[in-house]
Short mmCIF file of C-alpha atoms in Angstrom, two decimals:
data_model
loop_
_atom_site.label_atom_id
_atom_site.label_comp_id
_atom_site.label_asym_id
_atom_site.label_seq_id
_atom_site.Cartn_x
_atom_site.Cartn_y
_atom_site.Cartn_z
CA MET A 1 233.49 -30.89 -58.37
CA LYS A 2 233.62 -31.30 -54.60
CA TYR A 3 231.69 -28.01 -54.14
CA VAL A 4 229.01 -29.12 -56.65
CA THR A 5 228.62 -32.37 -54.72
CA LEU A 6 228.23 -30.46 -51.46
CA ILE A 7 225.66 -28.11 -52.98
CA LEU A 8 223.65 -31.08 -54.28
CA PHE A 9 223.90 -32.79 -50.89
CA PHE A 10 222.55 -29.78 -49.01
CA ALA A 11 219.86 -29.21 -51.65
CA LEU A 12 218.65 -32.78 -51.27
CA LEU A 13 218.85 -32.49 -47.50
CA GLY A 14 216.72 -29.35 -47.70
CA CYS A 15 214.12 -31.09 -49.90
CA LYS A 16 213.98 -34.02 -47.47
CA SER A 17 213.58 -31.63 -44.56
CA VAL A 18 210.66 -29.79 -46.25
CA HIS A 19 209.04 -33.12 -47.17
CA THR A 20 209.41 -34.41 -43.59
CA THR A 21 207.99 -31.18 -42.18
CA HIS A 22 204.97 -31.30 -44.50
CA GLN A 23 204.33 -34.93 -43.63
CA GLN A 24 204.58 -34.16 -39.93
CA ASN A 25 202.17 -31.24 -40.32
CA VAL A 26 199.60 -33.48 -41.99
CA GLU A 27 200.03 -36.07 -39.23
CA ASP A 28 199.61 -33.38 -36.57
CA ALA A 29 196.46 -32.07 -38.28
CA ILE A 30 194.98 -35.59 -38.44
CA THR A 31 195.82 -36.30 -34.79
CA LYS A 32 194.34 -33.01 -33.60
CA ASN A 33 191.03 -33.52 -35.43
CA ALA A 34 190.73 -37.23 -34.62
CA LEU A 35 191.28 -36.69 -30.88
CA GLN A 36 188.76 -33.84 -30.87
CA LEU A 37 186.20 -36.15 -32.50
CA LEU A 38 186.81 -38.90 -29.94
CA GLU A 39 186.06 -36.46 -27.13
CA ASP A 40 182.45 -37.11 -28.16
CA LYS A 41 181.94 -40.42 -26.32
CA ARG A 42 179.45 -41.64 -28.91
CA PHE A 43 182.47 -42.25 -31.16
CA HIS A 44 184.82 -45.15 -30.43
CA SER A 45 187.27 -45.35 -33.33
CA VAL A 46 188.28 -43.27 -36.32
CA SER A 47 190.56 -43.95 -39.27
CA ILE A 48 191.72 -41.06 -41.45
CA ALA A 49 193.59 -41.20 -44.75
CA VAL A 50 194.98 -38.15 -46.54
CA TYR A 51 196.46 -38.26 -50.02
CA LYS A 52 198.28 -35.03 -50.93
CA ASP A 53 200.66 -34.36 -53.82
CA GLY A 54 201.48 -38.03 -54.26
CA GLU A 55 202.06 -38.70 -50.54
CA SER A 56 199.70 -40.64 -48.31
CA THR A 57 199.26 -40.28 -44.56
CA ILE A 58 197.09 -42.78 -42.69
CA GLN A 59 196.36 -42.81 -38.96
CA HIS A 60 194.05 -44.77 -36.68
CA PHE A 61 192.63 -43.91 -33.27
CA GLY A 62 190.35 -45.30 -30.57
CA GLU A 63 189.06 -48.84 -30.24
CA LEU A 64 186.95 -51.07 -32.46
CA THR A 65 185.39 -52.94 -29.54
CA ILE A 66 184.28 -50.91 -26.53
CA GLY A 67 186.60 -51.61 -23.58
CA LYS A 68 189.11 -53.73 -25.51
CA GLY A 69 191.48 -51.04 -26.74
CA ASN A 70 191.81 -52.78 -30.12
CA LYS A 71 192.79 -49.91 -32.40
CA PRO A 72 191.92 -50.14 -36.12
CA ASN A 73 194.82 -50.54 -38.56
CA ASP A 74 195.60 -50.48 -42.28
CA SER A 75 194.05 -53.95 -42.68
CA THR A 76 190.75 -53.08 -40.98
CA LEU A 77 187.80 -53.51 -43.33
CA TYR A 78 185.08 -50.86 -43.22
CA GLU A 79 181.75 -50.90 -45.02
CA LEU A 80 181.72 -48.04 -47.53
CA ALA A 81 177.91 -47.88 -47.65
CA SER A 82 176.79 -45.19 -50.13
CA VAL A 83 180.34 -44.30 -51.19
CA THR A 84 179.81 -47.49 -53.24
CA LYS A 85 177.63 -45.30 -55.50
CA THR A 86 180.75 -43.47 -56.74
CA PHE A 87 181.99 -46.82 -58.10
CA THR A 88 178.63 -47.26 -59.82
CA GLY A 89 179.02 -43.76 -61.25
CA TYR A 90 182.51 -44.55 -62.56
CA ILE A 91 181.28 -47.62 -64.45
CA ALA A 92 178.29 -45.67 -65.78
CA ALA A 93 180.73 -43.01 -67.05
CA LYS A 94 182.79 -45.74 -68.73
CA ALA A 95 179.65 -47.18 -70.31
CA VAL A 96 178.79 -43.75 -71.74
CA LEU A 97 182.30 -43.37 -73.20
CA ASP A 98 182.10 -46.94 -74.54
CA GLN A 99 178.72 -45.99 -76.07
CA LYS A 100 177.09 -48.90 -74.27
CA ILE A 101 174.55 -46.46 -72.84
CA HIS A 102 173.61 -42.82 -73.51
CA LEU A 103 172.61 -40.26 -70.91
CA GLU A 104 169.42 -39.42 -72.82
CA ASP A 105 168.26 -43.04 -73.13
CA ASP A 106 164.82 -43.95 -71.78
CA ILE A 107 165.67 -46.49 -69.05
CA ARG A 108 162.86 -48.79 -70.27
CA VAL A 109 164.97 -49.61 -73.35
CA TYR A 110 166.99 -51.83 -70.99
CA LEU A 111 164.09 -53.44 -69.12
CA ASP A 112 162.46 -56.75 -70.05
CA GLU A 113 158.90 -55.48 -69.54
CA PRO A 114 157.14 -52.27 -70.70
CA TYR A 115 156.72 -50.48 -67.30
CA PRO A 116 154.26 -47.84 -68.62
CA LYS A 117 154.19 -46.07 -65.22
CA LEU A 118 157.90 -45.18 -65.34
CA GLU A 119 157.25 -41.78 -66.91
CA TYR A 120 155.54 -38.50 -66.05
CA LYS A 121 152.99 -37.14 -68.54
CA GLY A 122 154.85 -38.78 -71.38
CA GLU A 123 158.29 -37.71 -70.13
CA PRO A 124 160.48 -40.81 -69.61
CA ILE A 125 163.06 -41.41 -66.93
CA ARG A 126 166.45 -41.23 -68.62
CA ILE A 127 169.85 -42.65 -67.65
CA LYS A 128 171.03 -39.20 -66.54
CA HIS A 129 168.11 -39.01 -64.09
CA LEU A 130 169.12 -42.30 -62.44
CA ILE A 131 172.65 -41.11 -61.71
CA THR A 132 171.69 -37.62 -60.45
CA HIS A 133 168.85 -38.57 -58.07
CA THR A 134 166.28 -36.78 -60.28
CA SER A 135 164.32 -39.82 -61.50
CA GLY A 136 161.39 -39.45 -59.11
CA PHE A 137 162.08 -42.93 -57.73
CA PRO A 138 161.49 -43.53 -54.01
CA ASN A 139 164.49 -43.52 -51.69
CA PHE A 140 164.38 -47.23 -50.93
CA PRO A 141 163.22 -49.97 -53.32
CA ILE A 142 159.60 -50.90 -52.66
CA LYS A 143 160.75 -54.52 -52.62
CA SER A 144 164.35 -55.51 -51.96
CA GLU A 145 164.37 -59.05 -50.62
CA ASN A 146 165.81 -60.24 -53.94
CA LYS A 147 166.31 -59.12 -57.55
CA LYS A 148 163.01 -60.56 -58.80
CA ALA A 149 161.12 -58.72 -56.05
CA PHE A 150 162.95 -55.50 -56.97
CA PHE A 151 161.41 -55.56 -60.46
CA GLU A 152 157.99 -56.33 -59.01
CA GLY A 153 158.42 -53.25 -56.85
CA LEU A 154 159.26 -51.12 -59.90
CA LYS A 155 155.73 -51.78 -61.21
CA LEU A 156 154.28 -50.19 -58.06
CA ILE A 157 156.18 -46.92 -58.37
CA LYS A 158 154.22 -43.82 -59.31
CA ILE A 159 156.32 -40.98 -60.74
CA GLU A 160 154.84 -37.70 -59.46
CA THR A 161 157.32 -35.12 -60.77
CA LYS A 162 158.85 -34.54 -64.18
CA PRO A 163 162.13 -36.49 -64.33
CA GLY A 164 165.17 -34.23 -64.26
CA GLU A 165 163.49 -31.36 -62.43
CA VAL A 166 163.51 -32.31 -58.74
CA TYR A 167 166.41 -33.72 -56.74
CA SER A 168 165.32 -36.48 -54.36
CA TYR A 169 167.92 -38.90 -53.01
CA SER A 170 167.16 -42.41 -54.17
CA ASN A 171 168.70 -45.76 -53.33
CA THR A 172 166.38 -47.38 -55.87
CA ALA A 173 167.93 -45.67 -58.90
CA PRO A 174 171.58 -46.82 -58.48
CA GLU A 175 170.46 -50.43 -58.16
CA LEU A 176 168.64 -50.14 -61.48
CA THR A 177 171.76 -48.48 -62.92
CA ALA A 178 173.84 -51.47 -61.77
CA TYR A 179 171.37 -53.84 -63.43
CA ILE A 180 171.54 -51.87 -66.69
CA LEU A 181 175.35 -51.92 -66.59
CA GLU A 182 175.26 -55.69 -66.10
CA LYS A 183 172.98 -56.01 -69.10
CA VAL A 184 175.03 -53.88 -71.52
CA TYR A 185 178.36 -55.44 -70.54
CA GLN A 186 176.95 -58.95 -70.11
CA LYS A 187 178.82 -59.41 -66.84
CA PRO A 188 177.81 -59.37 -63.14
CA PHE A 189 178.08 -55.91 -61.58
CA GLU A 190 180.55 -57.20 -58.97
CA GLU A 191 182.77 -58.39 -61.83
CA LEU A 192 182.54 -55.00 -63.56
CA VAL A 193 183.71 -53.20 -60.41
CA THR A 194 186.63 -55.60 -60.09
CA GLU A 195 187.62 -55.46 -63.78
CA PHE A 196 187.25 -51.71 -64.36
CA ILE A 197 188.27 -50.24 -60.99
CA LEU A 198 189.77 -52.60 -58.45
CA LYS A 199 192.27 -54.61 -60.51
CA PRO A 200 193.69 -51.71 -62.59
CA ASN A 201 194.31 -49.75 -59.38
CA ASN A 202 195.59 -52.67 -57.28
CA MET A 203 192.73 -52.25 -54.81
CA ASN A 204 193.08 -55.84 -53.63
CA GLN A 205 191.41 -55.25 -50.26
CA THR A 206 188.23 -53.71 -51.70
CA LYS A 207 185.47 -56.22 -52.34
CA PHE A 208 181.79 -57.02 -52.14
CA THR A 209 182.12 -60.68 -51.13
CA LEU A 210 184.24 -61.44 -48.07
CA THR A 211 186.14 -64.60 -47.20
CA GLU A 212 186.09 -66.03 -43.67
CA ASN A 213 189.47 -64.39 -43.06
CA ASP A 214 188.14 -61.05 -44.33
CA ARG A 215 185.29 -61.23 -41.85
CA THR A 216 187.74 -61.33 -38.95
CA ARG A 217 188.96 -57.89 -40.13
CA LEU A 218 185.48 -56.46 -40.71
CA VAL A 219 184.41 -53.68 -38.36
CA LYS A 220 181.45 -54.30 -36.07
CA GLY A 221 179.89 -50.92 -35.45
CA TYR A 222 177.68 -49.25 -32.86
CA ASN A 223 174.77 -46.87 -32.60
CA ASP A 224 174.75 -43.93 -30.17
CA LYS A 225 173.48 -46.20 -27.38
CA ASN A 226 176.64 -48.34 -27.66
CA GLU A 227 174.58 -51.20 -29.05
CA LEU A 228 176.36 -53.48 -31.52
CA MET A 229 174.79 -53.18 -34.98
CA PRO A 230 174.56 -55.79 -37.77
CA ASN A 231 176.60 -55.60 -40.94
CA PHE A 232 174.76 -54.88 -44.19
CA ASN A 233 173.42 -57.92 -46.04
CA ARG A 234 173.43 -57.28 -49.78
CA THR A 235 170.50 -58.85 -51.64
CA LEU A 236 170.59 -56.82 -54.88
CA TRP A 237 173.36 -55.80 -57.30
CA GLY A 238 175.48 -53.55 -55.10
CA GLY A 239 174.80 -50.31 -56.94
CA ILE A 240 173.95 -48.47 -53.72
CA SER A 241 176.03 -50.18 -51.05
CA GLY A 242 177.97 -53.32 -50.25
CA LEU A 243 181.63 -52.58 -50.90
CA HIS A 244 184.15 -53.06 -48.09
CA SER A 245 187.55 -51.39 -48.12
CA THR A 246 190.62 -50.38 -46.12
CA THR A 247 192.27 -46.99 -45.68
CA THR A 248 195.21 -48.07 -47.86
CA ASP A 249 192.89 -49.00 -50.74
CA LEU A 250 190.94 -45.76 -50.34
CA VAL A 251 194.20 -43.88 -50.86
CA LYS A 252 194.51 -45.71 -54.20
CA TYR A 253 190.92 -44.73 -55.01
CA MET A 254 191.66 -41.08 -54.20
CA LYS A 255 194.70 -41.24 -56.45
CA LEU A 256 192.46 -42.55 -59.26
CA GLN A 257 189.96 -39.73 -58.73
CA LEU A 258 192.80 -37.20 -58.99
CA ALA A 259 194.07 -38.55 -62.33
CA PRO A 260 193.28 -35.70 -64.77
CA SER A 261 194.35 -37.71 -67.81
CA ASN A 262 191.83 -40.49 -67.09
CA PRO A 263 188.85 -39.86 -69.44
CA ILE A 264 186.47 -41.94 -67.29
CA VAL A 265 187.30 -39.89 -64.19
CA LYS A 266 186.82 -36.70 -66.19
CA GLU A 267 183.44 -37.88 -67.45
CA SER A 268 182.33 -39.02 -63.98
CA HIS A 269 183.03 -35.55 -62.57
CA LYS A 270 180.89 -33.75 -65.15
CA LYS A 271 178.17 -31.43 -63.86
CA LEU A 272 174.92 -33.10 -64.92
CA TYR A 273 172.34 -31.42 -62.68
CA LYS A 274 172.50 -28.08 -60.88
CA GLU A 275 171.06 -28.23 -57.40
CA GLY A 276 172.17 -24.89 -55.95
CA SER A 277 174.27 -21.84 -56.73
CA ASP A 278 177.50 -23.79 -56.27
CA PHE A 279 176.23 -27.36 -56.03
CA TRP A 280 175.89 -29.96 -58.81
CA GLU A 281 175.33 -33.68 -59.25
CA GLY A 282 177.81 -35.66 -61.32
CA TYR A 283 177.92 -39.42 -61.80
CA HIS A 284 177.05 -40.07 -58.15
CA TRP A 285 179.47 -37.39 -57.02
CA TYR A 286 178.35 -34.21 -55.32
CA LEU A 287 180.28 -31.39 -56.95
CA ILE A 288 180.82 -28.13 -55.10
CA GLU A 289 182.51 -25.25 -56.89
CA ASN A 290 182.74 -21.63 -55.85
CA ASP A 291 185.33 -18.84 -55.95
CA HIS A 292 187.44 -20.53 -53.26
CA GLN A 293 187.12 -24.24 -53.78
CA LEU A 294 186.30 -27.21 -56.00
CA MET A 295 185.48 -30.54 -54.40
CA TYR A 296 183.90 -33.88 -55.26
CA ARG A 297 182.45 -35.67 -52.27
CA HIS A 298 180.19 -38.45 -51.05
CA HIS A 299 178.98 -39.66 -47.68
CA GLY A 300 178.37 -43.27 -46.69
CA GLY A 301 176.25 -44.38 -43.76
CA ILE A 302 175.19 -47.87 -42.74
CA TYR A 303 173.91 -49.46 -39.51
CA GLY A 304 177.13 -49.28 -37.50
CA MET A 305 179.61 -47.12 -39.39
CA GLN A 306 179.88 -43.99 -41.47
CA ASN A 307 182.42 -42.32 -43.72
CA TRP A 308 183.11 -39.27 -45.85
CA LEU A 309 185.24 -39.26 -48.99
CA VAL A 310 186.23 -35.86 -50.39
CA ILE A 311 188.42 -35.07 -53.41
CA TYR A 312 190.02 -31.62 -53.85
CA PRO A 313 191.40 -31.60 -57.43
CA LYS A 314 192.91 -28.10 -57.33
CA GLN A 315 194.90 -29.02 -54.21
CA ASN A 316 195.72 -32.51 -55.56
CA MET A 317 194.32 -33.90 -52.32
CA GLY A 318 191.82 -36.42 -51.03
CA ILE A 319 190.54 -37.08 -47.51
CA SER A 320 188.77 -40.19 -46.23
CA ILE A 321 187.42 -40.47 -42.70
CA LEU A 322 185.81 -43.65 -41.32
CA THR A 323 184.27 -44.45 -37.95
CA ASN A 324 182.58 -47.44 -36.31
CA THR A 325 179.61 -45.39 -35.13
CA SER A 326 176.33 -44.50 -36.82
CA PHE A 327 173.51 -42.25 -35.62
CA ASN A 328 171.53 -39.36 -37.08
CA GLU A 329 174.12 -36.61 -36.62
CA THR A 330 177.21 -38.70 -37.49
CA GLY A 331 177.45 -37.55 -41.10
CA GLU A 332 177.17 -33.88 -40.18
CA ILE A 333 179.82 -34.26 -37.46
CA LEU A 334 182.24 -36.09 -39.77
CA GLU A 335 181.69 -33.48 -42.48
CA LYS A 336 182.85 -30.77 -40.06
CA VAL A 337 185.90 -32.84 -39.13
CA VAL A 338 186.85 -33.14 -42.81
CA ASP A 339 186.36 -29.39 -43.34
CA ASN A 340 188.50 -28.56 -40.29
CA LEU A 341 191.17 -31.07 -41.31
CA TYR A 342 191.30 -29.56 -44.80
CA ASP A 343 191.72 -26.07 -43.32
CA ASP A 344 194.48 -27.24 -40.97
CA ILE A 345 196.39 -28.98 -43.77
CA MET A 346 196.12 -25.98 -46.09
CA LYS A 347 197.39 -23.65 -43.34
CA THR A 348 200.48 -25.78 -42.87
CA LYS A 349 201.14 -25.86 -46.62
CA LYS A 350 201.44 -22.07 -46.86
#
């Protein structure tokens, strides 16, 4: 019996040692890539979260305020910007499964006025076109000062391509999706996000509306001239942008996206529109699949901060990177950091 106990002891010790080594390797990979990013003096802070095989690793670097040395932490609130669209996509996927909406529905079924211009040569814009950026809608709403103005702006839109045929990124479409989701569930969109995503996954630090205390934790970001930029002021539903979150909550969101038994997640990751040889649009996820890799990803960029969220289902991994800087090349730079970080982590796992 004594020998069995010793064998078990050393086996457990070995498991703990492997676990500790893997964790350290992930931390080293994060540190290496974060410090390389901060060598570019246009960047001031970076927060990186990795969720791999049920383990999370979160690290923060740099300073939130230039010259103050105030490093971000697990409680720091970042604006998610367009990564908010993946939340919209999740609720749209739930609505499809609940048979509240159908992908082939003409969107005008859900509008209070006829909107005869929202078609192309008799071809209507359908729900699936809204969530894959193939509706023909302009990038930004023609009017966005309030919800009433938004619908006035819809009347001015001229659809110039057949819906479903041409990809053109649109911030107008997800706002209309959020409105439609409000209508079919008879609840405010903010409430739907809370009820269907945030509460079930204990994402207590992710929210649209901030308290005074929350605002003290909210990042103030910069452009590439080190000028302080304003935070986003949401005037519409929040289908395109407006969520704030922390690295710890984003780990919970990555865990949700990696839940294969969740039918809503599965639906939201469906390939709805093929954009390239290995590139598809899902429910506001960009899906990339080739011989070597499968990933779901989305970028978020707002006035003073940017982020990338990438899910690797085959590796049971997610990566989130957030920074308090925003300029034209930020997204491209962060994308390379994520790619390099992924490569470094996978090397250490072999």
